[in-house]
Amino acid sequence: MFSTRRSVPALLTLVALLAACTTTPPPQPPIKLPPPVGPVPVPPTQPPAQPQQPPPPAPLFTPVTFDALPGWQQDDLRQAWPAFQASCRALGAKPDWKAPCAAGKSVDPGDGTAIRQFFETYFVPNLVRAPDGADAGLITGYYEPMLRGARERGGAYQTPLYKVPDDLITVNLASVYPSLKGMRLRGRLVGKTVVPYATRADIERARIPGKELVWVDDPVEAFFLEVQGSGRVQLDDGDTVRIAYADQNGHPYKAIGRWLIDQKELAPGEATAQGIKAWIAAHPERRQELLNVNPSYVFFREERLPDPNVGPKGALGVPLTPTRSVAVDPAFIPLGAPLFLSTTEPADDVPLQRLVMAQDTGGAIKGAVRADFFFGFGGQAADNAGRMKQRGQIWALLPRPGN
């Protein structure tokens, strides 16, 4: 058996000889270990963009001096004085109006200089601006039309003007939500639910039997009577009655002239009352289609006409004065306030600058810089109102504080 003790020295000798016969290997580069696993750093980024806030609305009223009113010195204020006195009959008891209305009683209505001094003493002119800052807007016109009619249906008299229906209900929203002052909800009850009232198309189709006020001979003129808000009807028995606005079905007003423009049926400059009536005459089969574009429907009441020279009552409750009364949006302009209007004559560039009174409203009159100029009664008034679609500025004359 081989002895381990005797073999160890020989083994060591052999290892030494082998080591002496080998060469030394070159040094190896150090091994790079992978970095430790951990969260990956994120490069810094810009803070998220903040949504742009809309600019605040422009102030509705900007006080100016009377010198800033173009044509103020040239206007014959004697012509506006009866309209102002009518506003005072409606507003004279209100705190802001007590002093100017009381002082106005001692002003000579035939003295234009005294009237001008009165307004400059008791009022401050304020340029009216829209929320986007625009100080120019649309000025249109309206008038009191004359229609032909009868108490009973027959012959040419086939188009009814309706009284307020019994099932039309009106809810004054301000009684529940004070912030909605001046807004009303109209509809009818179905069970315990208020639903929208019938549209123009519904009413024309189903009628409202028993609520006919009078019957007239022209459905187109009846439609335009609704747009004007009031008018006169010469009855077949020779009598003439005034038909005044009583209520509305609650649907928003939509302009049929705008629809004709959108449908490429009329050019923008052709969409006057005269142009619309001419289009209907040329397309009688589409008459009701066009009228039904406006779902709004107006109901009327009859009023006495003791003096044909006195205009119809506006929303303020006082008679309108031809060329000195305007309809406005009461959400922006206080009813009854004197306004100075700077615009141009119908379809012309001749300046029309005068003092008027905000004494009426209208379904199509929406916005701050918006007015409907009352031209009065008769053929010339109808012609002017139909062509009136001008740009203009408005200054509201507000009672001066401290008077």
mmCIF file of C-alpha atoms in Angstrom:
data_model
loop_
_atom_site.group_PDB
_atom_site.id
_atom_site.type_symbol
_atom_site.label_atom_id
_atom_site.label_comp_id
_atom_site.label_asym_id
_atom_site.label_seq_id
_atom_site.Cartn_x
_atom_site.Cartn_y
_atom_site.Cartn_z
ATOM 1 C CA MET A 1 0.000 0.000 0.000
ATOM 2 C CA PHE A 2 1.255 3.383 -0.863
ATOM 3 C CA SER A 3 2.258 5.393 2.217
ATOM 4 C CA THR A 4 0.957 9.045 2.380
ATOM 5 C CA ARG A 5 3.596 10.196 4.739
ATOM 6 C CA ARG A 6 6.344 9.234 2.225
ATOM 7 C CA SER A 7 4.508 10.801 -0.845
ATOM 8 C CA VAL A 8 4.010 14.423 0.418
ATOM 9 C CA PRO A 9 7.582 15.716 -0.245
ATOM 10 C CA ALA A 10 7.507 14.320 -3.761
ATOM 11 C CA LEU A 11 4.198 15.973 -4.484
ATOM 12 C CA LEU A 12 5.461 19.341 -3.316
ATOM 13 C CA THR A 13 8.511 18.992 -5.560
ATOM 14 C CA LEU A 14 6.338 18.253 -8.570
ATOM 15 C CA VAL A 15 4.107 21.306 -7.931
ATOM 16 C CA ALA A 16 7.176 23.524 -7.697
ATOM 17 C CA LEU A 17 8.539 22.252 -10.997
ATOM 18 C CA LEU A 18 5.224 22.819 -12.765
ATOM 19 C CA ALA A 19 4.952 26.346 -11.397
ATOM 20 C CA ALA A 20 8.416 27.133 -12.656
ATOM 21 C CA CYS A 21 7.531 26.006 -16.182
ATOM 22 C CA THR A 22 4.353 28.224 -16.603
ATOM 23 C CA THR A 23 4.136 31.954 -17.632
ATOM 24 C CA THR A 24 2.219 34.586 -15.624
ATOM 25 C CA PRO A 25 -1.150 35.498 -17.329
ATOM 26 C CA PRO A 26 -1.813 39.209 -18.161
ATOM 27 C CA PRO A 27 -3.925 41.124 -15.676
ATOM 28 C CA GLN A 28 -7.702 41.024 -16.431
ATOM 29 C CA PRO A 29 -9.849 44.179 -16.361
ATOM 30 C CA PRO A 30 -12.168 44.465 -13.385
ATOM 31 C CA ILE A 31 -15.622 43.068 -13.862
ATOM 32 C CA LYS A 32 -18.320 45.761 -13.878
ATOM 33 C CA LEU A 33 -21.280 44.726 -11.830
ATOM 34 C CA PRO A 34 -24.782 45.973 -12.778
ATOM 35 C CA PRO A 35 -26.045 48.879 -10.682
ATOM 36 C CA PRO A 36 -28.341 47.994 -7.831
ATOM 37 C CA VAL A 37 -31.986 47.750 -8.737
ATOM 38 C CA GLY A 38 -33.990 50.775 -7.538
ATOM 39 C CA PRO A 39 -36.375 53.554 -8.675
ATOM 40 C CA VAL A 40 -35.471 55.178 -11.975
ATOM 41 C CA PRO A 41 -34.913 58.918 -11.494
ATOM 42 C CA VAL A 42 -37.359 61.120 -13.421
ATOM 43 C CA PRO A 43 -36.020 64.294 -15.023
ATOM 44 C CA PRO A 44 -37.613 67.471 -13.721
ATOM 45 C CA THR A 45 -40.644 68.672 -15.699
ATOM 46 C CA GLN A 46 -42.517 71.994 -16.043
ATOM 47 C CA PRO A 47 -45.504 72.415 -13.718
ATOM 48 C CA PRO A 48 -48.813 71.605 -15.447
ATOM 49 C CA ALA A 49 -50.315 74.525 -17.293
ATOM 50 C CA GLN A 50 -53.132 76.197 -15.436
ATOM 51 C CA PRO A 51 -56.383 76.659 -17.381
ATOM 52 C CA GLN A 52 -56.785 80.235 -18.549
ATOM 53 C CA GLN A 53 -59.430 82.080 -16.629
ATOM 54 C CA PRO A 54 -61.902 84.020 -18.792
ATOM 55 C CA PRO A 55 -61.528 87.767 -18.452
ATOM 56 C CA PRO A 56 -64.028 89.385 -16.110
ATOM 57 C CA PRO A 57 -67.067 90.858 -17.850
ATOM 58 C CA ALA A 58 -66.835 94.503 -18.810
ATOM 59 C CA PRO A 59 -68.774 96.914 -16.603
ATOM 60 C CA LEU A 60 -72.314 97.404 -17.889
ATOM 61 C CA PHE A 61 -72.304 101.156 -17.248
ATOM 62 C CA THR A 62 -69.336 103.511 -17.663
ATOM 63 C CA PRO A 63 -70.064 107.092 -16.481
ATOM 64 C CA VAL A 64 -69.200 109.826 -18.975
ATOM 65 C CA THR A 65 -70.014 113.500 -19.409
ATOM 66 C CA PHE A 66 -72.825 114.890 -21.550
ATOM 67 C CA ASP A 67 -70.164 116.244 -23.921
ATOM 68 C CA ALA A 68 -69.416 112.620 -24.870
ATOM 69 C CA LEU A 69 -72.930 112.153 -26.317
ATOM 70 C CA PRO A 70 -72.824 112.760 -30.078
ATOM 71 C CA GLY A 71 -75.667 115.073 -31.049
ATOM 72 C CA TRP A 72 -76.776 115.845 -27.496
ATOM 73 C CA GLN A 73 -76.678 119.599 -28.052
ATOM 74 C CA GLN A 74 -78.531 119.330 -31.377
ATOM 75 C CA ASP A 75 -81.438 117.133 -30.229
ATOM 76 C CA ASP A 76 -84.768 118.887 -29.708
ATOM 77 C CA LEU A 77 -85.475 117.586 -26.201
ATOM 78 C CA ARG A 78 -88.966 119.091 -26.219
ATOM 79 C CA GLN A 79 -90.028 116.150 -28.355
ATOM 80 C CA ALA A 80 -88.777 113.704 -25.702
ATOM 81 C CA TRP A 81 -90.344 115.474 -22.737
ATOM 82 C CA PRO A 82 -93.828 113.844 -22.951
ATOM 83 C CA ALA A 83 -92.184 110.402 -23.012
ATOM 84 C CA PHE A 84 -90.123 111.279 -19.931
ATOM 85 C CA GLN A 85 -93.226 112.458 -18.088
ATOM 86 C CA ALA A 86 -94.899 109.160 -18.963
ATOM 87 C CA SER A 87 -91.954 107.278 -17.389
ATOM 88 C CA CYS A 88 -92.330 109.388 -14.253
ATOM 89 C CA ARG A 89 -95.969 108.337 -13.947
ATOM 90 C CA ALA A 90 -94.717 104.764 -13.583
ATOM 91 C CA LEU A 91 -91.498 105.383 -11.625
ATOM 92 C CA GLY A 92 -92.081 108.590 -9.649
ATOM 93 C CA ALA A 93 -92.652 106.797 -6.341
ATOM 94 C CA LYS A 94 -89.324 104.913 -6.459
ATOM 95 C CA PRO A 95 -86.576 106.360 -4.238
ATOM 96 C CA ASP A 96 -84.087 107.131 -7.029
ATOM 97 C CA TRP A 97 -86.765 108.775 -9.146
ATOM 98 C CA LYS A 98 -88.596 110.900 -6.601
ATOM 99 C CA ALA A 99 -86.319 113.939 -6.871
ATOM 100 C CA PRO A 100 -85.989 114.155 -10.673
ATOM 101 C CA CYS A 101 -89.654 113.424 -11.289
ATOM 102 C CA ALA A 102 -90.740 115.998 -8.728
ATOM 103 C CA ALA A 103 -88.366 118.602 -10.166
ATOM 104 C CA GLY A 104 -89.587 117.847 -13.674
ATOM 105 C CA LYS A 105 -93.061 119.111 -12.840
ATOM 106 C CA SER A 106 -91.773 122.682 -12.728
ATOM 107 C CA VAL A 107 -89.912 122.531 -16.058
ATOM 108 C CA ASP A 108 -91.459 124.420 -18.961
ATOM 109 C CA PRO A 109 -92.186 121.745 -21.610
ATOM 110 C CA GLY A 110 -91.716 124.327 -24.347
ATOM 111 C CA ASP A 111 -88.226 125.406 -23.234
ATOM 112 C CA GLY A 112 -85.601 123.123 -24.762
ATOM 113 C CA THR A 113 -82.753 124.821 -22.898
ATOM 114 C CA ALA A 114 -84.480 124.297 -19.532
ATOM 115 C CA ILE A 115 -85.135 120.646 -20.360
ATOM 116 C CA ARG A 116 -81.470 120.095 -21.297
ATOM 117 C CA GLN A 117 -80.341 121.749 -18.059
ATOM 118 C CA PHE A 118 -82.758 119.552 -16.116
ATOM 119 C CA PHE A 119 -81.267 116.314 -17.490
ATOM 120 C CA GLU A 120 -77.708 117.543 -16.984
ATOM 121 C CA THR A 121 -78.534 118.385 -13.366
ATOM 122 C CA TYR A 122 -80.402 115.261 -12.328
ATOM 123 C CA PHE A 123 -78.866 112.498 -14.461
ATOM 124 C CA VAL A 124 -75.480 110.978 -15.271
ATOM 125 C CA PRO A 125 -74.952 109.497 -18.755
ATOM 126 C CA ASN A 126 -73.438 106.004 -18.754
ATOM 127 C CA LEU A 127 -72.058 104.290 -21.849
ATOM 128 C CA VAL A 128 -73.632 100.824 -22.072
ATOM 129 C CA ARG A 129 -71.304 97.906 -22.825
ATOM 130 C CA ALA A 130 -71.898 94.233 -23.476
ATOM 131 C CA PRO A 131 -70.139 91.708 -21.173
ATOM 132 C CA ASP A 132 -67.422 91.258 -23.834
ATOM 133 C CA GLY A 133 -66.731 94.993 -23.795
ATOM 134 C CA ALA A 134 -68.468 95.857 -27.080
ATOM 135 C CA ASP A 135 -70.137 99.279 -26.984
ATOM 136 C CA ALA A 136 -72.040 98.962 -30.284
ATOM 137 C CA GLY A 137 -74.998 96.727 -30.996
ATOM 138 C CA LEU A 138 -78.055 96.131 -33.132
ATOM 139 C CA ILE A 139 -80.831 98.728 -33.381
ATOM 140 C CA THR A 140 -84.042 97.557 -35.056
ATOM 141 C CA GLY A 141 -87.491 99.128 -35.403
ATOM 142 C CA TYR A 142 -91.138 98.316 -34.753
ATOM 143 C CA TYR A 143 -94.496 99.979 -35.288
ATOM 144 C CA GLU A 144 -98.225 99.650 -34.613
ATOM 145 C CA PRO A 145 -99.827 97.884 -37.604
ATOM 146 C CA MET A 146 -103.395 98.031 -38.885
ATOM 147 C CA LEU A 147 -105.175 94.789 -39.797
ATOM 148 C CA ARG A 148 -108.643 94.093 -41.231
ATOM 149 C CA GLY A 149 -110.887 91.778 -39.267
ATOM 150 C CA ALA A 150 -114.299 90.684 -38.005
ATOM 151 C CA ARG A 151 -115.884 89.411 -34.824
ATOM 152 C CA GLU A 152 -117.075 86.225 -36.514
ATOM 153 C CA ARG A 153 -115.291 83.851 -38.832
ATOM 154 C CA GLY A 154 -116.377 84.037 -42.450
ATOM 155 C CA GLY A 155 -115.311 84.993 -45.951
ATOM 156 C CA ALA A 156 -111.752 86.333 -45.991
ATOM 157 C CA TYR A 157 -111.581 86.371 -42.186
ATOM 158 C CA GLN A 158 -110.119 82.949 -41.453
ATOM 159 C CA THR A 159 -107.112 83.659 -39.188
ATOM 160 C CA PRO A 160 -107.841 83.943 -35.443
ATOM 161 C CA LEU A 161 -106.118 86.171 -32.909
ATOM 162 C CA TYR A 162 -106.401 84.366 -29.588
ATOM 163 C CA LYS A 163 -107.022 85.439 -26.032
ATOM 164 C CA VAL A 164 -104.908 83.859 -23.277
ATOM 165 C CA PRO A 165 -105.875 80.158 -22.991
ATOM 166 C CA ASP A 166 -107.314 78.957 -19.696
ATOM 167 C CA ASP A 167 -104.678 76.216 -19.308
ATOM 168 C CA LEU A 168 -101.654 78.496 -19.709
ATOM 169 C CA ILE A 169 -99.929 78.942 -16.366
ATOM 170 C CA THR A 170 -97.142 81.372 -15.497
ATOM 171 C CA VAL A 171 -94.664 80.827 -12.657
ATOM 172 C CA ASN A 172 -92.709 83.841 -11.400
ATOM 173 C CA LEU A 173 -89.311 82.243 -10.758
ATOM 174 C CA ALA A 174 -88.124 85.179 -8.643
ATOM 175 C CA SER A 175 -90.635 84.178 -5.954
ATOM 176 C CA VAL A 176 -88.546 81.034 -5.394
ATOM 177 C CA TYR A 177 -85.124 82.119 -6.678
ATOM 178 C CA PRO A 178 -84.566 85.881 -6.182
ATOM 179 C CA SER A 179 -81.548 85.762 -8.504
ATOM 180 C CA LEU A 180 -83.947 85.003 -11.375
ATOM 181 C CA LYS A 181 -85.731 88.340 -11.061
ATOM 182 C CA GLY A 182 -87.763 89.125 -14.160
ATOM 183 C CA MET A 183 -87.815 85.526 -15.401
ATOM 184 C CA ARG A 184 -91.027 83.520 -15.757
ATOM 185 C CA LEU A 185 -91.803 79.934 -16.628
ATOM 186 C CA ARG A 186 -94.840 79.278 -18.817
ATOM 187 C CA GLY A 187 -96.472 75.942 -19.449
ATOM 188 C CA ARG A 188 -99.476 73.838 -18.571
ATOM 189 C CA LEU A 189 -100.253 71.239 -15.928
ATOM 190 C CA VAL A 190 -100.375 67.539 -16.729
ATOM 191 C CA GLY A 191 -101.303 65.894 -13.452
ATOM 192 C CA LYS A 192 -98.914 67.550 -11.014
ATOM 193 C CA THR A 193 -96.193 68.294 -13.553
ATOM 194 C CA VAL A 194 -95.640 71.520 -15.463
ATOM 195 C CA VAL A 195 -94.872 70.749 -19.115
ATOM 196 C CA PRO A 196 -94.073 73.111 -22.010
ATOM 197 C CA TYR A 197 -97.052 74.765 -23.640
ATOM 198 C CA ALA A 198 -97.981 74.102 -27.260
ATOM 199 C CA THR A 199 -95.704 75.527 -29.962
ATOM 200 C CA ARG A 200 -96.888 77.662 -32.855
ATOM 201 C CA ALA A 201 -97.151 74.568 -35.049
ATOM 202 C CA ASP A 202 -99.221 72.790 -32.375
ATOM 203 C CA ILE A 203 -101.577 75.746 -31.986
ATOM 204 C CA GLU A 204 -102.023 76.204 -35.744
ATOM 205 C CA ARG A 205 -102.829 72.505 -36.077
ATOM 206 C CA ALA A 206 -105.137 71.997 -33.087
ATOM 207 C CA ARG A 207 -106.548 75.543 -32.645
ATOM 208 C CA ILE A 208 -107.882 76.917 -29.332
ATOM 209 C CA PRO A 209 -111.657 76.885 -29.784
ATOM 210 C CA GLY A 210 -113.611 79.472 -27.852
ATOM 211 C CA LYS A 211 -110.618 81.802 -27.357
ATOM 212 C CA GLU A 212 -110.826 83.694 -30.657
ATOM 213 C CA LEU A 213 -110.641 87.432 -30.010
ATOM 214 C CA VAL A 214 -111.168 88.486 -33.631
ATOM 215 C CA TRP A 215 -110.635 86.948 -37.066
ATOM 216 C CA VAL A 216 -108.355 88.690 -39.588
ATOM 217 C CA ASP A 217 -107.897 88.301 -43.326
ATOM 218 C CA ASP A 218 -104.119 87.783 -43.569
ATOM 219 C CA PRO A 219 -102.096 85.118 -41.695
ATOM 220 C CA VAL A 220 -98.822 86.824 -42.560
ATOM 221 C CA GLU A 221 -99.964 90.157 -41.138
ATOM 222 C CA ALA A 222 -101.220 88.292 -38.058
ATOM 223 C CA PHE A 223 -97.730 86.832 -37.617
ATOM 224 C CA PHE A 224 -96.100 90.254 -37.896
ATOM 225 C CA LEU A 225 -98.633 91.628 -35.416
ATOM 226 C CA GLU A 226 -97.189 89.168 -32.895
ATOM 227 C CA VAL A 227 -93.692 90.427 -33.661
ATOM 228 C CA GLN A 228 -94.783 94.047 -33.097
ATOM 229 C CA GLY A 229 -96.636 93.132 -29.904
ATOM 230 C CA SER A 230 -99.716 95.263 -30.481
ATOM 231 C CA GLY A 231 -101.755 96.814 -33.277
ATOM 232 C CA ARG A 232 -105.151 97.907 -34.453
ATOM 233 C CA VAL A 233 -107.886 95.961 -36.217
ATOM 234 C CA GLN A 234 -110.413 97.714 -38.414
ATOM 235 C CA LEU A 235 -113.553 95.598 -38.124
ATOM 236 C CA ASP A 236 -115.981 94.950 -40.944
ATOM 237 C CA ASP A 237 -118.644 96.915 -39.056
ATOM 238 C CA GLY A 238 -116.551 100.089 -39.278
ATOM 239 C CA ASP A 239 -115.251 100.057 -35.704
ATOM 240 C CA THR A 240 -111.527 100.055 -34.912
ATOM 241 C CA VAL A 241 -110.120 98.327 -31.831
ATOM 242 C CA ARG A 242 -106.637 98.076 -30.360
ATOM 243 C CA ILE A 243 -105.215 94.580 -29.882
ATOM 244 C CA ALA A 244 -102.556 94.533 -27.149
ATOM 245 C CA TYR A 245 -100.052 91.934 -25.974
ATOM 246 C CA ALA A 246 -101.436 89.792 -23.152
ATOM 247 C CA ASP A 247 -99.103 86.790 -22.820
ATOM 248 C CA GLN A 248 -96.929 84.329 -24.681
ATOM 249 C CA ASN A 249 -96.651 80.536 -24.879
ATOM 250 C CA GLY A 250 -93.217 80.361 -23.245
ATOM 251 C CA HIS A 251 -91.190 79.239 -26.249
ATOM 252 C CA PRO A 252 -88.215 81.376 -27.298
ATOM 253 C CA TYR A 253 -88.541 83.743 -30.230
ATOM 254 C CA LYS A 254 -86.671 82.672 -33.370
ATOM 255 C CA ALA A 255 -86.237 85.077 -36.270
ATOM 256 C CA ILE A 256 -87.620 83.762 -39.555
ATOM 257 C CA GLY A 257 -85.414 86.227 -41.436
ATOM 258 C CA ARG A 258 -82.321 84.562 -39.973
ATOM 259 C CA TRP A 259 -83.676 81.154 -41.014
ATOM 260 C CA LEU A 260 -84.156 82.368 -44.596
ATOM 261 C CA ILE A 261 -80.557 83.629 -44.626
ATOM 262 C CA ASP A 262 -79.231 80.335 -43.215
ATOM 263 C CA GLN A 263 -81.215 78.425 -45.862
ATOM 264 C CA LYS A 264 -79.688 80.633 -48.611
ATOM 265 C CA GLU A 265 -83.182 81.811 -49.539
ATOM 266 C CA LEU A 266 -82.371 85.471 -48.881
ATOM 267 C CA ALA A 267 -79.179 87.493 -48.691
ATOM 268 C CA PRO A 268 -78.554 89.279 -45.351
ATOM 269 C CA GLY A 269 -79.547 92.651 -46.799
ATOM 270 C CA GLU A 270 -82.820 91.217 -48.102
ATOM 271 C CA ALA A 271 -84.119 89.847 -44.786
ATOM 272 C CA THR A 272 -86.250 92.885 -43.987
ATOM 273 C CA ALA A 273 -89.974 92.712 -43.262
ATOM 274 C CA GLN A 274 -90.587 93.721 -46.845
ATOM 275 C CA GLY A 275 -88.161 91.087 -48.157
ATOM 276 C CA ILE A 276 -89.688 88.325 -46.024
ATOM 277 C CA LYS A 277 -93.216 89.160 -47.164
ATOM 278 C CA ALA A 278 -92.072 89.160 -50.788
ATOM 279 C CA TRP A 279 -90.482 85.725 -50.312
ATOM 280 C CA ILE A 280 -93.736 84.355 -48.852
ATOM 281 C CA ALA A 281 -95.720 85.796 -51.749
ATOM 282 C CA ALA A 282 -93.371 83.991 -54.150
ATOM 283 C CA HIS A 283 -93.520 80.709 -52.157
ATOM 284 C CA PRO A 284 -97.087 80.467 -50.790
ATOM 285 C CA GLU A 285 -96.837 76.696 -50.394
ATOM 286 C CA ARG A 286 -93.987 77.182 -47.863
ATOM 287 C CA ARG A 287 -95.677 79.941 -45.843
ATOM 288 C CA GLN A 288 -96.599 77.808 -42.824
ATOM 289 C CA GLU A 289 -93.244 76.029 -42.886
ATOM 290 C CA LEU A 290 -91.550 79.399 -42.533
ATOM 291 C CA LEU A 291 -93.880 80.752 -39.845
ATOM 292 C CA ASN A 292 -93.493 77.579 -37.790
ATOM 293 C CA VAL A 293 -89.741 78.200 -37.576
ATOM 294 C CA ASN A 294 -90.673 80.584 -34.756
ATOM 295 C CA PRO A 295 -92.249 78.413 -32.003
ATOM 296 C CA SER A 296 -93.208 81.493 -29.968
ATOM 297 C CA TYR A 297 -96.886 82.456 -30.047
ATOM 298 C CA VAL A 298 -98.442 85.657 -28.674
ATOM 299 C CA PHE A 299 -101.901 85.981 -27.116
ATOM 300 C CA PHE A 300 -103.789 89.285 -27.096
ATOM 301 C CA ARG A 301 -106.381 91.316 -25.279
ATOM 302 C CA GLU A 302 -108.665 94.015 -26.613
ATOM 303 C CA GLU A 303 -108.301 97.626 -25.497
ATOM 304 C CA ARG A 304 -110.381 100.720 -26.119
ATOM 305 C CA LEU A 305 -109.047 103.276 -28.559
ATOM 306 C CA PRO A 306 -110.390 106.605 -27.258
ATOM 307 C CA ASP A 307 -107.633 108.652 -28.932
ATOM 308 C CA PRO A 308 -106.035 107.311 -32.130
ATOM 309 C CA ASN A 309 -103.114 109.703 -31.611
ATOM 310 C CA VAL A 310 -102.048 107.942 -28.390
ATOM 311 C CA GLY A 311 -99.677 105.016 -28.843
ATOM 312 C CA PRO A 312 -100.128 101.508 -27.423
ATOM 313 C CA LYS A 313 -98.961 100.713 -23.912
ATOM 314 C CA GLY A 314 -95.533 99.168 -23.561
ATOM 315 C CA ALA A 315 -94.156 96.869 -20.873
ATOM 316 C CA LEU A 316 -93.764 99.847 -18.508
ATOM 317 C CA GLY A 317 -97.527 100.305 -18.610
ATOM 318 C CA VAL A 318 -97.507 103.742 -20.241
ATOM 319 C CA PRO A 319 -98.324 104.715 -23.849
ATOM 320 C CA LEU A 320 -95.413 104.617 -26.260
ATOM 321 C CA THR A 321 -94.321 107.861 -27.909
ATOM 322 C CA PRO A 322 -93.448 107.558 -31.627
ATOM 323 C CA THR A 323 -89.700 108.000 -32.302
ATOM 324 C CA ARG A 324 -89.081 108.615 -28.575
ATOM 325 C CA SER A 325 -89.795 105.191 -27.054
ATOM 326 C CA VAL A 326 -87.682 102.052 -27.406
ATOM 327 C CA ALA A 327 -87.886 98.430 -26.336
ATOM 328 C CA VAL A 328 -84.888 97.058 -24.401
ATOM 329 C CA ASP A 329 -83.764 93.985 -22.500
ATOM 330 C CA PRO A 330 -84.727 94.705 -18.863
ATOM 331 C CA ALA A 331 -82.048 92.275 -17.672
ATOM 332 C CA PHE A 332 -79.572 95.053 -18.546
ATOM 333 C CA ILE A 333 -81.456 98.333 -18.978
ATOM 334 C CA PRO A 334 -83.911 99.533 -16.284
ATOM 335 C CA LEU A 335 -87.389 100.063 -17.682
ATOM 336 C CA GLY A 336 -88.356 103.725 -17.786
ATOM 337 C CA ALA A 337 -84.807 105.062 -17.926
ATOM 338 C CA PRO A 338 -83.936 107.849 -20.357
ATOM 339 C CA LEU A 339 -81.470 106.639 -22.993
ATOM 340 C CA PHE A 340 -79.439 108.567 -25.515
ATOM 341 C CA LEU A 341 -79.324 106.649 -28.770
ATOM 342 C CA SER A 342 -76.736 107.152 -31.519
ATOM 343 C CA THR A 343 -77.435 105.195 -34.683
ATOM 344 C CA THR A 344 -78.443 105.895 -38.301
ATOM 345 C CA GLU A 345 -81.696 106.165 -40.224
ATOM 346 C CA PRO A 346 -83.210 102.969 -41.684
ATOM 347 C CA ALA A 347 -81.031 101.510 -44.455
ATOM 348 C CA ASP A 348 -79.017 104.734 -44.538
ATOM 349 C CA ASP A 349 -75.960 106.378 -43.010
ATOM 350 C CA VAL A 350 -77.719 109.598 -41.972
ATOM 351 C CA PRO A 351 -77.205 110.026 -38.195
ATOM 352 C CA LEU A 352 -80.165 109.366 -35.886
ATOM 353 C CA GLN A 353 -79.139 110.724 -32.471
ATOM 354 C CA ARG A 354 -81.762 111.483 -29.869
ATOM 355 C CA LEU A 355 -83.063 111.076 -26.339
ATOM 356 C CA VAL A 356 -85.510 108.176 -25.986
ATOM 357 C CA MET A 357 -87.181 106.316 -23.104
ATOM 358 C CA ALA A 358 -86.850 102.589 -22.345
ATOM 359 C CA GLN A 359 -90.573 101.823 -22.080
ATOM 360 C CA ASP A 360 -91.048 98.432 -23.701
ATOM 361 C CA THR A 361 -89.576 94.930 -24.087
ATOM 362 C CA GLY A 362 -89.693 92.251 -26.765
ATOM 363 C CA GLY A 363 -88.960 88.566 -27.240
ATOM 364 C CA ALA A 364 -86.296 89.327 -29.845
ATOM 365 C CA ILE A 365 -84.671 92.136 -27.838
ATOM 366 C CA LYS A 366 -81.855 90.424 -25.951
ATOM 367 C CA GLY A 367 -78.566 91.880 -24.780
ATOM 368 C CA ALA A 368 -77.173 95.058 -23.261
ATOM 369 C CA VAL A 369 -76.471 97.122 -26.387
ATOM 370 C CA ARG A 370 -79.765 96.303 -28.086
ATOM 371 C CA ALA A 371 -82.821 98.448 -28.753
ATOM 372 C CA ASP A 372 -86.010 98.356 -30.826
ATOM 373 C CA PHE A 373 -86.992 101.850 -31.980
ATOM 374 C CA PHE A 374 -90.749 102.588 -31.992
ATOM 375 C CA PHE A 375 -91.712 104.402 -35.206
ATOM 376 C CA GLY A 376 -95.413 104.826 -34.423
ATOM 377 C CA PHE A 377 -98.514 104.063 -36.512
ATOM 378 C CA GLY A 378 -99.162 104.135 -40.235
ATOM 379 C CA GLY A 379 -97.611 103.231 -43.567
ATOM 380 C CA GLN A 380 -94.463 105.310 -43.198
ATOM 381 C CA ALA A 381 -93.841 103.874 -39.733
ATOM 382 C CA ALA A 382 -94.257 100.355 -41.133
ATOM 383 C CA ASP A 383 -91.811 101.069 -43.955
ATOM 384 C CA ASN A 384 -89.182 102.546 -41.625
ATOM 385 C CA ALA A 385 -89.510 99.774 -39.053
ATOM 386 C CA GLY A 386 -89.219 97.068 -41.706
ATOM 387 C CA ARG A 387 -85.922 98.501 -43.002
ATOM 388 C CA MET A 388 -84.381 99.416 -39.631
ATOM 389 C CA LYS A 389 -81.384 97.163 -38.918
ATOM 390 C CA GLN A 390 -78.538 99.474 -37.980
ATOM 391 C CA ARG A 391 -75.566 99.544 -35.617
ATOM 392 C CA GLY A 392 -75.653 101.947 -32.715
ATOM 393 C CA GLN A 393 -74.529 102.980 -29.237
ATOM 394 C CA ILE A 394 -76.601 103.564 -26.118
ATOM 395 C CA TRP A 395 -76.032 105.756 -23.086
ATOM 396 C CA ALA A 396 -78.262 105.185 -20.047
ATOM 397 C CA LEU A 397 -79.118 108.356 -18.124
ATOM 398 C CA LEU A 398 -79.267 107.235 -14.489
ATOM 399 C CA PRO A 399 -80.417 109.443 -11.596
ATOM 400 C CA ARG A 400 -77.523 111.385 -10.133
ATOM 401 C CA PRO A 401 -76.778 110.260 -6.547
ATOM 402 C CA GLY A 402 -77.539 112.787 -3.841
ATOM 403 C CA ASN A 403 -80.419 114.564 -5.589
#
